[in-house]
Short mmCIF file of C-alpha atoms and ligand atoms in Angstrom, two decimals:
data_model
loop_
_atom_site.label_atom_id
_atom_site.label_comp_id
_atom_site.label_asym_id
_atom_site.label_seq_id
_atom_site.Cartn_x
_atom_site.Cartn_y
_atom_site.Cartn_z
CA UNK D 215 -5.97 -16.44 -14.77
CA UNK D 216 -9.57 -16.16 -16.40
CA UNK D 217 -11.11 -12.79 -17.25
CA UNK D 218 -14.58 -12.38 -15.39
CA UNK D 219 -15.94 -10.27 -18.19
CA UNK D 220 -15.28 -11.77 -21.41
CA UNK D 221 -13.77 -15.23 -20.45
CA UNK D 222 -10.42 -14.86 -21.87
CA UNK D 223 -7.73 -16.86 -20.39
CA UNK D 224 -4.99 -14.52 -21.70
CA UNK D 225 -4.68 -12.60 -18.72
CA UNK D 226 -1.48 -11.02 -17.19
CA UNK D 227 -0.93 -11.26 -13.74
CA UNK D 228 0.67 -7.61 -12.78
CA UNK D 229 1.70 -6.31 -9.75
CA UNK D 230 1.84 -3.23 -7.77
CA UNK D 231 3.34 -1.95 -5.07
CA UNK D 232 2.51 1.15 -3.50
CA UNK D 233 4.37 3.13 -0.48
CA UNK D 234 2.52 4.35 2.75
CA UNK D 235 4.91 7.11 3.64
CA UNK D 236 4.14 7.39 7.40
CA UNK D 237 3.63 11.09 8.28
CA UNK D 238 5.82 12.70 10.89
CA UNK D 239 7.12 12.08 13.83
CA UNK D 240 6.29 15.56 15.57
CA UNK D 241 2.52 15.37 16.22
CA UNK D 242 3.82 11.99 17.62
CA UNK D 243 6.24 12.37 19.97
CA UNK D 244 4.24 15.07 21.25
CA UNK D 245 1.74 12.49 22.20
CA UNK D 246 4.30 10.15 23.48
CA UNK D 247 6.13 12.60 25.70
CA UNK D 248 2.94 13.73 27.15
CA UNK D 249 2.00 9.69 27.08
CA UNK D 250 4.95 8.22 28.47
CA UNK D 251 7.61 10.56 28.61
CA UNK D 252 11.27 11.89 26.98
CA UNK D 253 11.06 7.80 25.98
CA UNK D 254 7.72 8.64 24.17
CA UNK D 255 9.23 11.17 22.86
CA UNK D 256 11.97 9.21 20.88
CA UNK D 257 9.54 6.78 19.82
CA UNK D 258 7.49 9.40 18.12
CA UNK D 259 11.24 10.70 16.56
CA UNK D 260 12.00 6.61 15.55
CA UNK D 261 8.81 6.51 13.20
CA UNK D 262 10.28 8.95 10.84
CA UNK D 263 10.40 8.36 7.05
CA UNK D 264 9.39 4.89 7.66
CA UNK D 265 6.80 3.84 5.43
CA UNK D 266 5.01 0.34 4.48
CA UNK D 267 4.76 -0.85 0.79
CA UNK D 268 1.82 -2.66 0.05
CA UNK D 269 2.20 -4.90 -2.65
CA UNK D 270 -1.70 -6.08 -4.83
CA UNK D 271 -1.57 -8.18 -7.40
CA UNK D 272 -4.09 -7.69 -10.52
CA UNK D 273 -4.09 -9.40 -13.66
CA UNK D 274 -5.40 -7.34 -16.95
CA UNK D 275 -7.03 -8.28 -19.91
CA UNK D 276 -5.68 -8.64 -23.07
CA UNK D 277 -8.53 -7.96 -24.93
CA UNK D 278 -10.33 -4.53 -23.18
CA UNK D 279 -6.83 -3.66 -20.88
CA UNK D 280 -9.12 -4.03 -18.15
CA UNK D 281 -7.72 -4.27 -14.84
CA UNK D 282 -9.46 -6.94 -12.26
CA UNK D 283 -8.00 -7.05 -8.65
CA UNK D 284 -6.68 -10.71 -8.56
ZN1 LIG X 571 -11.90 -9.95 -20.80
#
């Protein structure tokens, strides 16, 4: 991978992961209850504590330590 800034090819690929935690299910549970009754409430609660992780790849230029989106 070549650095778009200085053209050096010693860039190193790194991966960062971000975890997005879903906000609690109480509000969603309420909405679900209004829409679908007890089943909706359960669905709202099921979403609790569930998060998803996003992997992002970057490459870092050895010259400046600059970080670029891959
Ligand atoms: Zn560079």
